[in-house]
């Protein structure tokens, strides 16, 4: 897996990251945005998606749509399953995807890699 790190210091770094992503990734590929809670991942995911013409698959969004969610629960297995199904559908359609989640658990990164590999690609991680 290739990694591109973004520390939030400047938009110039983000612009450089976007240029790198454009060179390496095309339709039907995914970019994993990872980092601790509250670090700005969702903001960067939205910026990257807008710049790249990609869609965002957000673990938090899937959790917040879960029945009974109060907005403070961690992302559960059902939310992950729905997010990964959405990712799979987008990649199958040839869409560039930004996956937004902490990805601190190795098994979550592995699941995204497996989904990407099933469509002939490997994800890139941005922090």
XYZ file of C-alpha atoms in Angstrom:
127
model
C 0.000 0.000 0.000
C 1.367 3.422 -0.882
C 1.162 6.143 1.756
C 0.871 9.886 1.446
C 0.833 11.796 4.722
C -0.911 15.103 5.287
C -0.297 16.814 8.601
C -2.799 19.677 8.194
C -0.089 22.381 8.175
C -0.968 23.958 4.834
C -3.211 23.729 1.827
C -0.045 23.522 -0.291
C 0.595 20.068 1.163
C -2.987 19.036 0.364
C -2.582 20.335 -3.193
C 0.620 18.285 -3.533
C -1.223 15.218 -2.175
C -4.030 15.713 -4.704
C -1.522 15.971 -7.547
C 0.102 12.717 -6.409
C -3.256 10.977 -6.126
C -4.257 12.133 -9.618
C -1.044 10.675 -11.072
C -1.433 7.299 -9.356
C -5.156 6.692 -9.005
C -7.879 6.689 -11.547
C -11.465 5.539 -11.688
C -12.322 2.511 -9.624
C -9.609 3.133 -7.032
C -9.791 4.238 -3.403
C -7.888 6.469 -1.038
C -8.027 5.716 2.695
C -8.057 8.749 4.985
C -6.898 7.664 8.427
C -6.038 9.228 11.763
C -7.341 9.784 15.280
C -10.856 10.993 16.052
C -11.189 14.753 15.711
C -8.059 15.170 13.577
C -9.887 16.603 10.545
C -10.208 13.442 8.445
C -13.755 14.165 7.307
C -12.829 17.702 6.269
C -9.831 16.454 4.273
C -11.856 13.585 2.797
C -14.447 16.054 1.542
C -11.733 18.326 0.102
C -9.982 15.440 -1.626
C -13.251 14.120 -3.035
C -14.216 17.543 -4.371
C -10.811 18.038 -5.994
C -10.691 14.544 -7.471
C -14.328 14.141 -8.484
C -14.575 11.228 -6.074
C -17.223 10.088 -3.611
C -16.712 9.768 0.148
C -17.608 6.584 2.000
C -17.767 7.568 5.673
C -17.914 5.034 8.479
C -19.337 7.700 10.801
C -22.132 8.550 8.337
C -23.152 4.901 8.179
C -23.099 4.663 11.988
C -25.183 7.827 12.413
C -27.864 6.345 10.132
C -28.119 3.251 12.339
C -31.370 2.818 14.214
C -31.029 4.098 17.771
C -27.725 5.913 17.182
C -27.385 8.955 19.448
C -24.315 10.389 17.749
C -21.778 9.204 20.306
C -21.545 5.470 19.601
C -18.398 4.075 18.014
C -18.731 2.674 14.521
C -20.314 -0.755 14.806
C -20.040 -3.884 12.705
C -23.321 -3.246 10.853
C -22.229 0.280 9.919
C -18.900 -1.073 8.683
C -20.661 -3.731 6.618
C -22.862 -1.081 4.994
C -19.871 1.200 4.335
C -17.877 -1.638 2.780
C -20.844 -2.646 0.632
C -21.085 0.970 -0.578
C -17.329 0.987 -1.281
C -17.637 -2.267 -3.220
C -20.514 -0.891 -5.318
C -18.638 2.329 -6.148
C -15.468 0.471 -7.121
C -17.483 -1.957 -9.243
C -18.943 1.056 -11.052
C -15.446 2.482 -11.650
C -15.832 5.397 -9.246
C -12.870 6.919 -7.390
C -13.596 6.669 -3.645
C -12.222 8.388 -0.528
C -12.784 6.140 2.513
C -13.159 8.183 5.719
C -12.488 6.417 9.031
C -9.870 6.197 11.767
C -8.595 2.888 10.344
C -6.606 2.372 13.556
C -7.642 -1.284 13.540
C -5.508 -3.312 11.107
C -8.481 -5.490 10.187
C -10.391 -2.446 8.903
C -7.503 -1.453 6.646
C -7.237 -5.074 5.508
C -10.955 -5.152 4.644
C -10.602 -2.068 2.437
C -7.509 -3.566 0.758
C -9.430 -6.791 0.065
C -12.357 -4.903 -1.459
C -10.010 -2.815 -3.616
C -8.065 -5.897 -4.696
C -11.289 -7.570 -5.814
C -11.624 -4.719 -8.314
C -8.013 -4.850 -9.464
C -6.637 -2.066 -7.317
C -4.894 -1.239 -4.080
C -5.795 1.708 -1.869
C -3.534 4.567 -0.884
C -3.523 5.789 2.720
C -3.463 9.486 3.573
C -3.048 10.685 7.132
